[in-house]
Coordinates of C-alpha atoms and ligand atoms in Angstrom, one line a residue:
M1 CA -87.8 44.7 131.0
S2 CA -86.6 43.5 127.6
A3 CA -85.2 46.0 125.1
A4 CA -88.0 45.3 122.9
A5 CA -90.7 46.1 125.8
A6 CA -88.8 49.1 126.4
V7 CA -89.3 50.5 122.9
V8 CA -93.0 50.0 123.1
A9 CA -93.4 51.8 126.4
A10 CA -90.9 54.4 125.3
G11 CA -93.1 55.0 122.0
A12 CA -96.2 55.1 124.1
L13 CA -95.2 57.4 126.9
V14 CA -92.2 59.5 125.1
V15 CA -90.4 58.5 128.0
A16 CA -86.6 59.8 127.2
G17 CA -84.2 56.7 127.2
L18 CA -84.5 53.0 126.9
G19 CA -82.2 51.9 129.6
A20 CA -83.2 50.2 132.9
H21 CA -83.2 53.8 134.5
A22 CA -86.1 54.9 132.7
G23 CA -88.2 52.9 135.4
A24 CA -87.0 55.3 138.0
A25 CA -87.8 58.6 136.1
A26 CA -90.2 61.0 137.0
G27 CA -93.8 60.4 135.8
S28 CA -93.0 56.9 134.9
S29 CA -95.8 54.4 134.1
L30 CA -96.7 51.6 136.7
K31 CA -95.0 48.7 134.4
D32 CA -91.7 50.9 134.5
L33 CA -91.7 51.3 137.9
A34 CA -92.8 47.7 139.0
E35 CA -90.3 46.2 136.4
A36 CA -87.5 48.4 138.3
K37 CA -88.6 46.7 141.4
G38 CA -88.3 43.3 139.7
I39 CA -92.4 42.7 139.6
Y40 CA -94.9 43.1 137.0
F41 CA -98.2 45.5 137.1
G42 CA -101.1 43.8 135.5
T43 CA -104.7 44.6 134.5
A44 CA -107.6 42.4 133.2
M45 CA -109.0 43.1 130.0
T46 CA -112.1 41.7 128.2
Q47 CA -112.9 41.6 124.4
T48 CA -114.9 44.6 124.5
D49 CA -112.4 46.6 126.0
L50 CA -110.1 46.3 123.0
G51 CA -112.6 48.4 121.1
N52 CA -112.3 51.2 123.5
A53 CA -109.2 53.5 122.3
S54 CA -108.9 55.4 125.8
L55 CA -109.0 52.1 127.6
T56 CA -106.4 50.4 125.4
A57 CA -104.1 53.4 125.3
V58 CA -104.1 53.4 129.0
A59 CA -103.6 49.8 129.1
G60 CA -100.8 49.4 126.7
A61 CA -98.9 52.2 128.3
Q62 CA -99.2 51.4 132.0
F63 CA -99.4 47.8 132.4
D64 CA -97.3 44.9 131.4
M65 CA -99.4 41.7 132.2
V66 CA -103.0 41.0 131.0
T67 CA -105.5 38.7 132.4
P68 CA -108.6 38.0 130.1
G69 CA -111.7 39.1 132.2
N70 CA -113.6 36.1 130.7
E71 CA -112.3 35.0 127.4
M72 CA -110.4 31.8 128.5
K73 CA -113.2 30.5 130.8
W74 CA -114.7 27.3 130.2
D75 CA -118.1 28.7 129.2
T76 CA -116.4 30.4 126.5
V77 CA -113.7 28.3 125.4
E78 CA -115.7 25.1 125.1
P79 CA -119.5 25.8 125.0
S80 CA -120.4 22.5 124.1
R81 CA -118.3 19.1 124.4
G82 CA -115.5 19.1 122.1
T83 CA -116.5 22.4 120.5
Y84 CA -113.8 24.9 120.9
N85 CA -113.9 28.6 120.6
F86 CA -110.4 30.3 121.1
G87 CA -111.2 33.6 119.0
P88 CA -111.9 35.7 121.8
G89 CA -108.8 34.6 123.9
D90 CA -106.6 34.8 120.9
R91 CA -107.6 38.5 120.5
I92 CA -106.7 39.3 123.9
V93 CA -103.3 37.5 123.5
S94 CA -102.6 39.3 120.4
F95 CA -103.3 42.9 122.1
A96 CA -100.9 41.9 124.7
T97 CA -98.1 40.5 122.3
A98 CA -98.7 43.8 120.1
H99 CA -97.9 45.9 123.3
G100 CA -95.3 43.8 124.9
M101 CA -97.3 42.5 127.7
R102 CA -97.3 39.1 129.0
V103 CA -100.5 36.9 129.6
R104 CA -102.0 35.3 132.9
G105 CA -104.3 32.5 131.7
H106 CA -107.6 32.3 133.5
N107 CA -108.8 29.8 134.0
L108 CA -109.0 26.1 133.2
V109 CA -111.2 24.4 136.0
W110 CA -113.6 26.7 138.0
H111 CA -117.3 25.8 139.3
S112 CA -118.5 29.3 137.7
Q113 CA -118.9 30.2 134.3
L114 CA -118.9 26.4 133.5
P115 CA -121.3 25.5 130.6
S116 CA -124.0 23.5 131.8
W117 CA -123.3 20.2 129.8
V118 CA -120.1 19.5 132.3
S119 CA -122.4 19.8 135.4
S120 CA -124.8 17.5 133.9
L121 CA -122.3 14.8 132.7
P122 CA -122.7 11.3 134.6
T123 CA -120.1 11.4 137.1
N124 CA -117.8 8.9 135.7
Q125 CA -117.3 11.0 132.4
V126 CA -116.2 14.5 134.3
Q127 CA -112.6 13.6 134.8
A128 CA -112.2 12.8 131.0
A129 CA -113.9 16.0 130.0
M130 CA -112.0 17.9 132.5
E131 CA -108.7 16.4 131.0
S132 CA -109.5 16.9 127.5
H133 CA -110.4 20.6 128.2
I134 CA -107.3 21.4 130.0
T135 CA -105.1 19.6 127.4
T136 CA -106.9 21.2 124.5
T137 CA -106.8 24.7 125.9
A138 CA -103.3 24.6 127.5
T139 CA -101.8 23.2 124.0
H140 CA -103.3 25.8 122.2
Y141 CA -102.0 28.5 124.2
K142 CA -98.8 26.6 124.7
G143 CA -95.7 28.9 124.9
Q144 CA -98.1 31.9 124.7
L145 CA -98.8 32.2 128.5
Y146 CA -96.7 33.5 131.7
A147 CA -99.1 31.5 133.8
W148 CA -102.5 29.7 134.1
D149 CA -104.9 29.9 137.0
V150 CA -105.5 26.0 136.7
V151 CA -107.9 25.7 139.3
N152 CA -110.1 28.7 140.5
E153 CA -111.7 29.4 143.9
P154 CA -111.5 25.8 145.3
F155 CA -112.6 26.6 148.8
N156 CA -115.7 27.9 150.9
E157 CA -115.4 30.3 153.2
D158 CA -115.1 27.9 156.2
G159 CA -111.8 26.1 154.3
S160 CA -113.8 23.1 153.4
L161 CA -113.5 22.2 149.7
R162 CA -116.2 23.8 147.2
Q163 CA -118.7 20.9 146.3
D164 CA -119.2 21.1 142.5
A165 CA -119.0 18.5 139.5
F166 CA -115.4 18.0 139.9
T167 CA -115.3 17.1 143.5
A168 CA -118.6 15.0 142.7
A169 CA -116.5 13.0 140.3
M170 CA -112.9 12.8 141.9
G171 CA -112.9 14.4 145.3
T172 CA -110.0 16.6 146.4
G173 CA -108.0 14.7 143.7
Y174 CA -109.1 16.7 140.9
I175 CA -107.0 19.6 141.9
A176 CA -103.8 17.4 141.3
D177 CA -105.1 15.8 138.5
A178 CA -105.8 19.2 136.8
L179 CA -102.4 20.5 137.7
R180 CA -100.6 17.5 136.2
T181 CA -102.7 17.6 133.0
A182 CA -101.9 21.5 132.5
H183 CA -98.3 20.6 133.1
A184 CA -98.3 18.1 130.5
A185 CA -99.7 20.4 127.8
D186 CA -97.6 23.5 128.7
P187 CA -94.6 23.0 130.5
A188 CA -93.4 26.2 130.5
A189 CA -96.4 28.2 132.1
K190 CA -96.5 28.6 136.0
L191 CA -99.4 26.8 137.1
Y192 CA -101.4 28.6 139.9
L193 CA -104.5 28.0 142.2
N194 CA -106.2 31.1 142.7
D195 CA -108.8 32.3 145.2
Y196 CA -110.5 35.0 147.1
N197 CA -110.9 36.1 150.8
I198 CA -107.5 34.1 151.0
E199 CA -105.3 37.3 151.6
G200 CA -105.4 37.3 155.6
I201 CA -104.6 34.6 157.5
G202 CA -107.8 32.6 158.2
A203 CA -109.6 29.4 157.8
K204 CA -109.9 29.8 154.2
S205 CA -106.0 30.7 153.4
N206 CA -105.1 28.1 156.1
A207 CA -107.1 25.3 153.8
M208 CA -105.3 26.6 150.7
Y209 CA -102.0 26.7 152.7
S210 CA -102.5 23.0 153.5
L211 CA -103.6 22.2 150.3
V212 CA -100.2 23.5 148.6
Q213 CA -98.1 21.7 151.4
S214 CA -99.6 18.8 150.4
L215 CA -99.4 19.1 146.8
K216 CA -95.6 20.2 147.0
S217 CA -95.0 17.0 149.2
Q218 CA -96.5 14.7 146.5
G219 CA -94.5 16.4 143.8
V220 CA -97.6 17.8 141.8
P221 CA -96.6 20.5 139.5
I222 CA -98.0 23.9 141.3
D223 CA -95.8 27.2 140.7
G224 CA -97.9 29.6 142.6
V225 CA -100.9 30.8 144.4
G226 CA -103.2 33.8 143.3
F227 CA -104.8 36.0 145.9
E228 CA -107.5 37.8 144.1
A229 CA -107.8 40.7 146.5
H230 CA -111.3 41.8 145.8
F231 CA -111.1 44.3 149.0
I232 CA -113.6 46.6 150.4
V233 CA -112.2 50.2 151.2
G234 CA -110.3 50.0 154.5
Q235 CA -110.6 46.4 154.9
V236 CA -107.0 45.3 153.4
P237 CA -106.3 42.5 156.0
S238 CA -103.2 43.5 158.4
T239 CA -102.0 39.9 157.8
L240 CA -101.6 40.2 154.1
T241 CA -97.6 40.4 154.0
A242 CA -97.3 37.4 156.8
N243 CA -99.7 35.4 154.7
L244 CA -98.0 36.0 151.4
Q245 CA -94.5 35.3 153.3
R246 CA -96.0 31.9 154.7
F247 CA -97.0 30.7 151.1
A248 CA -93.7 31.7 149.6
A249 CA -92.0 29.7 152.3
L250 CA -93.7 26.5 151.0
G251 CA -91.9 27.3 147.8
V252 CA -94.1 28.6 145.4
D253 CA -94.7 32.2 143.7
V254 CA -97.4 34.4 145.1
A255 CA -99.3 37.1 143.0
V256 CA -101.8 39.7 143.7
T257 CA -104.1 38.5 140.7
E258 CA -107.5 40.6 140.8
L259 CA -106.9 43.6 142.8
D260 CA -110.0 45.9 143.1
D261 CA -110.9 48.1 146.5
R262 CA -114.7 48.9 146.3
I263 CA -116.6 51.9 147.9
Q264 CA -119.9 52.7 148.5
L265 CA -121.3 55.1 145.9
P266 CA -121.0 57.9 145.9
A267 CA -117.2 57.8 146.5
N268 CA -116.3 60.8 148.7
S269 CA -112.8 62.2 149.1
T270 CA -112.3 60.5 152.3
A271 CA -112.9 57.0 150.8
L272 CA -110.8 57.7 147.9
A273 CA -108.0 58.7 150.2
Q274 CA -108.4 55.5 152.3
Q275 CA -108.6 53.6 148.8
A276 CA -105.1 55.1 147.9
T277 CA -103.7 53.8 151.2
D278 CA -105.2 50.3 150.6
Y279 CA -103.5 50.0 147.0
S280 CA -100.4 51.3 148.3
N281 CA -100.4 48.6 151.3
V282 CA -101.1 46.0 148.7
V283 CA -98.0 46.9 146.7
K284 CA -95.8 47.3 149.6
A285 CA -97.1 43.7 150.9
C286 CA -95.9 42.4 147.3
L287 CA -92.5 44.2 147.1
A288 CA -91.8 43.0 150.9
V289 CA -92.1 39.1 149.5
S290 CA -89.4 38.3 147.3
R291 CA -91.5 35.5 145.8
C292 CA -94.4 37.9 145.1
V293 CA -94.0 38.3 141.0
G294 CA -96.3 40.9 140.5
V295 CA -99.8 42.9 141.1
S296 CA -102.8 42.9 138.5
Q297 CA -105.9 45.0 139.2
W298 CA -109.3 43.5 138.0
G299 CA -110.4 45.8 134.8
V300 CA -108.4 49.2 133.6
G301 CA -110.9 51.7 135.0
D302 CA -114.1 52.2 137.1
A303 CA -116.1 51.8 134.0
D304 CA -114.7 48.6 133.1
S305 CA -114.9 47.0 136.7
W306 CA -117.2 44.0 137.4
I307 CA -118.1 45.6 140.8
P308 CA -120.9 47.8 140.3
S309 CA -123.0 44.9 138.6
A310 CA -121.5 42.4 141.0
F311 CA -122.0 44.4 144.4
P312 CA -124.9 46.8 143.6
G313 CA -124.1 50.3 145.3
Y314 CA -120.5 49.7 145.3
G315 CA -117.9 51.0 142.5
A316 CA -115.0 53.4 141.9
A317 CA -113.0 50.2 142.7
T318 CA -109.8 50.7 140.3
L319 CA -107.1 53.2 139.7
Y320 CA -108.8 55.1 137.0
D321 CA -111.8 57.2 137.1
N322 CA -114.6 56.7 134.3
S323 CA -112.8 59.2 132.0
Y324 CA -109.4 57.2 132.4
Q325 CA -107.9 59.9 134.5
P326 CA -105.6 58.5 137.4
K327 CA -107.3 58.6 141.0
P328 CA -105.5 59.0 144.1
A329 CA -104.8 55.3 144.4
F330 CA -102.9 55.5 141.0
E331 CA -100.5 58.1 142.7
A332 CA -100.0 56.0 145.8
T333 CA -99.4 53.1 143.8
A334 CA -96.8 54.5 141.6
T335 CA -95.3 56.0 144.9
A336 CA -95.4 52.6 146.4
L337 CA -93.5 51.3 143.4
G338 CA -90.8 53.8 143.9
G339 CA -92.1 56.9 141.9
T340 CA -91.6 60.1 142.9
P341 CA -94.6 61.6 144.7
G342 CA -96.5 64.5 143.2
T343 CA -95.0 64.3 139.6
P344 CA -97.8 64.4 137.0
T345 CA -98.8 61.3 135.6
P346 CA -98.5 61.0 131.8
T347 CA -102.0 60.8 130.6
P348 CA -101.8 58.8 127.1
T349 CA -103.2 60.2 124.0
P350 CA -106.4 58.2 123.4
T351 CA -104.8 56.4 120.2
D352 CA -103.7 52.7 120.0
P353 CA -100.1 53.3 121.1
G354 CA -99.6 50.0 119.0
G355 CA -101.0 51.2 116.1
A356 CA -98.7 51.1 113.3
S357 CA -98.3 52.7 109.8
C358 CA -97.9 50.0 107.4
K359 CA -98.2 48.8 104.0
V360 CA -98.6 45.3 102.8
T361 CA -98.0 43.3 99.5
D362 CA -99.0 39.8 98.7
A363 CA -98.4 37.2 96.5
V364 CA -100.6 34.0 96.1
N365 CA -100.0 30.8 94.2
T366 CA -102.9 28.6 93.8
W367 CA -103.7 25.0 92.8
N368 CA -107.0 23.4 92.4
T369 CA -107.3 22.8 96.4
G370 CA -104.6 24.7 97.9
L371 CA -102.6 27.9 97.8
T372 CA -99.5 29.6 99.3
E373 CA -99.5 33.2 100.1
N374 CA -96.3 35.4 100.8
I375 CA -97.1 38.5 102.7
T376 CA -94.7 41.4 102.8
I377 CA -95.0 44.0 105.8
T378 CA -93.6 47.3 105.5
N379 CA -93.2 49.5 108.7
T380 CA -94.1 53.0 107.2
G381 CA -94.1 54.8 110.3
S382 CA -91.2 56.7 112.0
T383 CA -91.0 54.4 114.9
A384 CA -89.4 51.1 115.4
L385 CA -92.0 48.3 116.3
A386 CA -90.7 45.7 119.1
H387 CA -93.5 43.3 118.3
W388 CA -96.2 43.1 115.7
A389 CA -99.6 41.2 115.0
L390 CA -101.3 41.2 111.6
A391 CA -104.7 41.0 111.3
F392 CA -106.9 39.7 108.2
T393 CA -109.7 38.0 107.2
L394 CA -109.2 34.7 105.0
P395 CA -111.9 34.4 102.3
G396 CA -114.5 31.4 103.1
G397 CA -113.3 27.9 102.6
Q398 CA -109.9 28.7 103.3
A399 CA -107.8 27.3 106.1
I400 CA -104.1 27.6 106.9
T401 CA -102.1 24.2 107.0
S402 CA -98.9 25.7 107.9
G403 CA -96.9 28.7 108.2
W404 CA -93.6 30.5 108.2
N405 CA -91.9 33.2 109.8
A406 CA -95.2 34.0 112.0
T407 CA -97.6 32.2 114.2
Y408 CA -101.2 31.9 112.9
S409 CA -104.2 32.0 114.8
P410 CA -107.1 30.7 114.4
T411 CA -106.4 29.3 111.0
S412 CA -109.6 30.4 109.5
G413 CA -111.8 33.3 109.2
N414 CA -110.3 36.5 111.3
V415 CA -106.7 35.5 111.6
T416 CA -103.9 37.2 113.6
A417 CA -100.4 36.5 112.5
T418 CA -98.2 37.3 115.3
N419 CA -94.4 37.7 115.0
V420 CA -92.0 34.9 115.9
S421 CA -88.9 35.4 118.2
Y422 CA -86.6 36.6 115.6
N423 CA -88.6 39.1 113.4
G424 CA -90.6 41.1 116.1
T425 CA -88.4 44.1 115.6
L426 CA -89.3 46.0 112.7
A427 CA -87.3 49.2 112.2
A428 CA -89.0 52.3 110.5
G429 CA -88.8 51.9 106.8
A430 CA -87.9 48.0 107.2
S431 CA -90.0 45.3 105.7
T432 CA -90.3 41.5 106.7
T433 CA -91.9 38.5 104.6
I434 CA -94.2 36.0 106.1
G435 CA -96.3 33.3 104.5
F436 CA -98.6 30.3 104.9
Q437 CA -100.0 27.3 102.7
A438 CA -103.8 26.8 102.9
T439 CA -106.5 24.7 101.6
H440 CA -109.4 26.3 99.6
T441 CA -112.7 25.4 98.2
G442 CA -112.7 27.5 95.2
N443 CA -112.1 30.8 96.4
A444 CA -108.3 31.2 96.4
A445 CA -108.3 35.0 96.7
A446 CA -106.0 37.0 99.1
P447 CA -107.3 38.6 102.1
A448 CA -109.0 42.0 101.4
A449 CA -107.4 44.3 103.9
F450 CA -104.6 43.8 106.6
A451 CA -104.0 45.8 110.1
L452 CA -100.9 45.8 111.7
N453 CA -101.1 46.2 115.6
G454 CA -104.7 47.6 114.9
A455 CA -104.1 50.0 112.4
A456 CA -105.1 49.5 109.0
C457 CA -102.2 48.9 106.3
S458 CA -102.1 50.5 102.7
R459 CA -101.7 47.9 99.9
Ligands
LIG1 C1 -115.6 38.1 137.0 C2 -115.7 38.8 135.5 O1 -114.9 40.2 135.8 C3 -117.2 39.5 135.1 O2 -117.5 40.0 133.8 C4 -118.0 38.0 134.8 O3 -119.4 38.3 134.8 C5 -117.9 37.1 136.4 O4 -116.6 37.1 136.7 N1 -113.1 36.0 140.7 C6 -112.5 35.5 139.4 C7 -113.1 36.4 138.1 O5 -111.7 34.8 139.2 O6 -112.7 35.6 137.1 C8 -114.1 37.0 138.3 O7 -114.3 37.9 137.0 C9 -114.1 37.7 139.3 C10 -114.1 37.0 140.4

């Protein structure tokens, strides 16, 4: 864990001390325990989740990796050809940044949640549309993501390639083309193929294995394979560790990307105990494979999980119950990560742990069609911030053309200014100044309000 991330974790959990040994302390968070073992522990989060204070408190305190549940999928990002909508994904990234979490981008190419304009294209236009989508999206998030699921769910259950608009246009070659295009746009992001029912050894995982082997032999940029792990209670494959290990031996990272373990409702104590064993076994499998980089569950709590709507009659699939209280699976997960069994789990207070006390002053200089604005942010709280994100709404007609001392995204409307590498730490009482240049169409006013890490600032 970086020292900066430790400050956030300690502030959220009131864990004593900031050193690496904090990870082994009784009652440690999942992320501290995971980091002490050299892996991450993540969760999926959606835009709706950001408005749920109980959920965000748990997320910020326990997890160090976020996967947007839907916000980076093609139907959200490019709903019509060439029209891009990065706001929802940007909001997840801002939350993550403000809480010292990394982000897995999910996903660039998938047969599902694909807008109908793509599948309606003449076959000879699909490749260009796919490459534009990948280039524009990966460039927008360049430098902000740990990884991308470049191609999601390419296989059928029998190991044949799923037929969709991409295979119709390019055959199997679409996968290599997608990976190369993503690599050109964001060379630092780890590029993954991600699928479900490939966790154990079988026809589908054999197909993924052969594909990865072939891509590696052709020098195609592939860094990892994501194993979704949407399990049914009691059915974690016994070959999980061996399967992760054989992929790792091909020279790629492996990750458990969407873990949940569904139970037929109502869940009784026997099922919940089996679920605890299942979660523990998944964590142990990851820890047993040196190239397993982390485990992410799909949704923070049972109330946020996709399971009840996708698999009617099933639910209770995550580590937290409907009231964000840890379930037996949480305890088992913490124990598998090296935590002390039986120690009470810290229950985060339902406030946004990233919320900050702040004051903002700003100064605008205008001319006929342009303006510059300097914004000074003061941390008026008693805790140092390790990362910050300042949200504000630009008056209509204003568009940021360049900025300094922060990253501005998007450049009009609801903007989030995120710290850059050298000014993320803001001690109690300290100030930092950022600024931007913008065009305007008559209204050169400053934003009416500012919020730092989700909390409103005084002016
Ligand atoms: C799911 C989301 O959680 C739902 O909200 C959405 O309606 C459907 O997709 N595999 C994946 C994820 O890779 O993107 C899916 O997420 C779950 C299965």
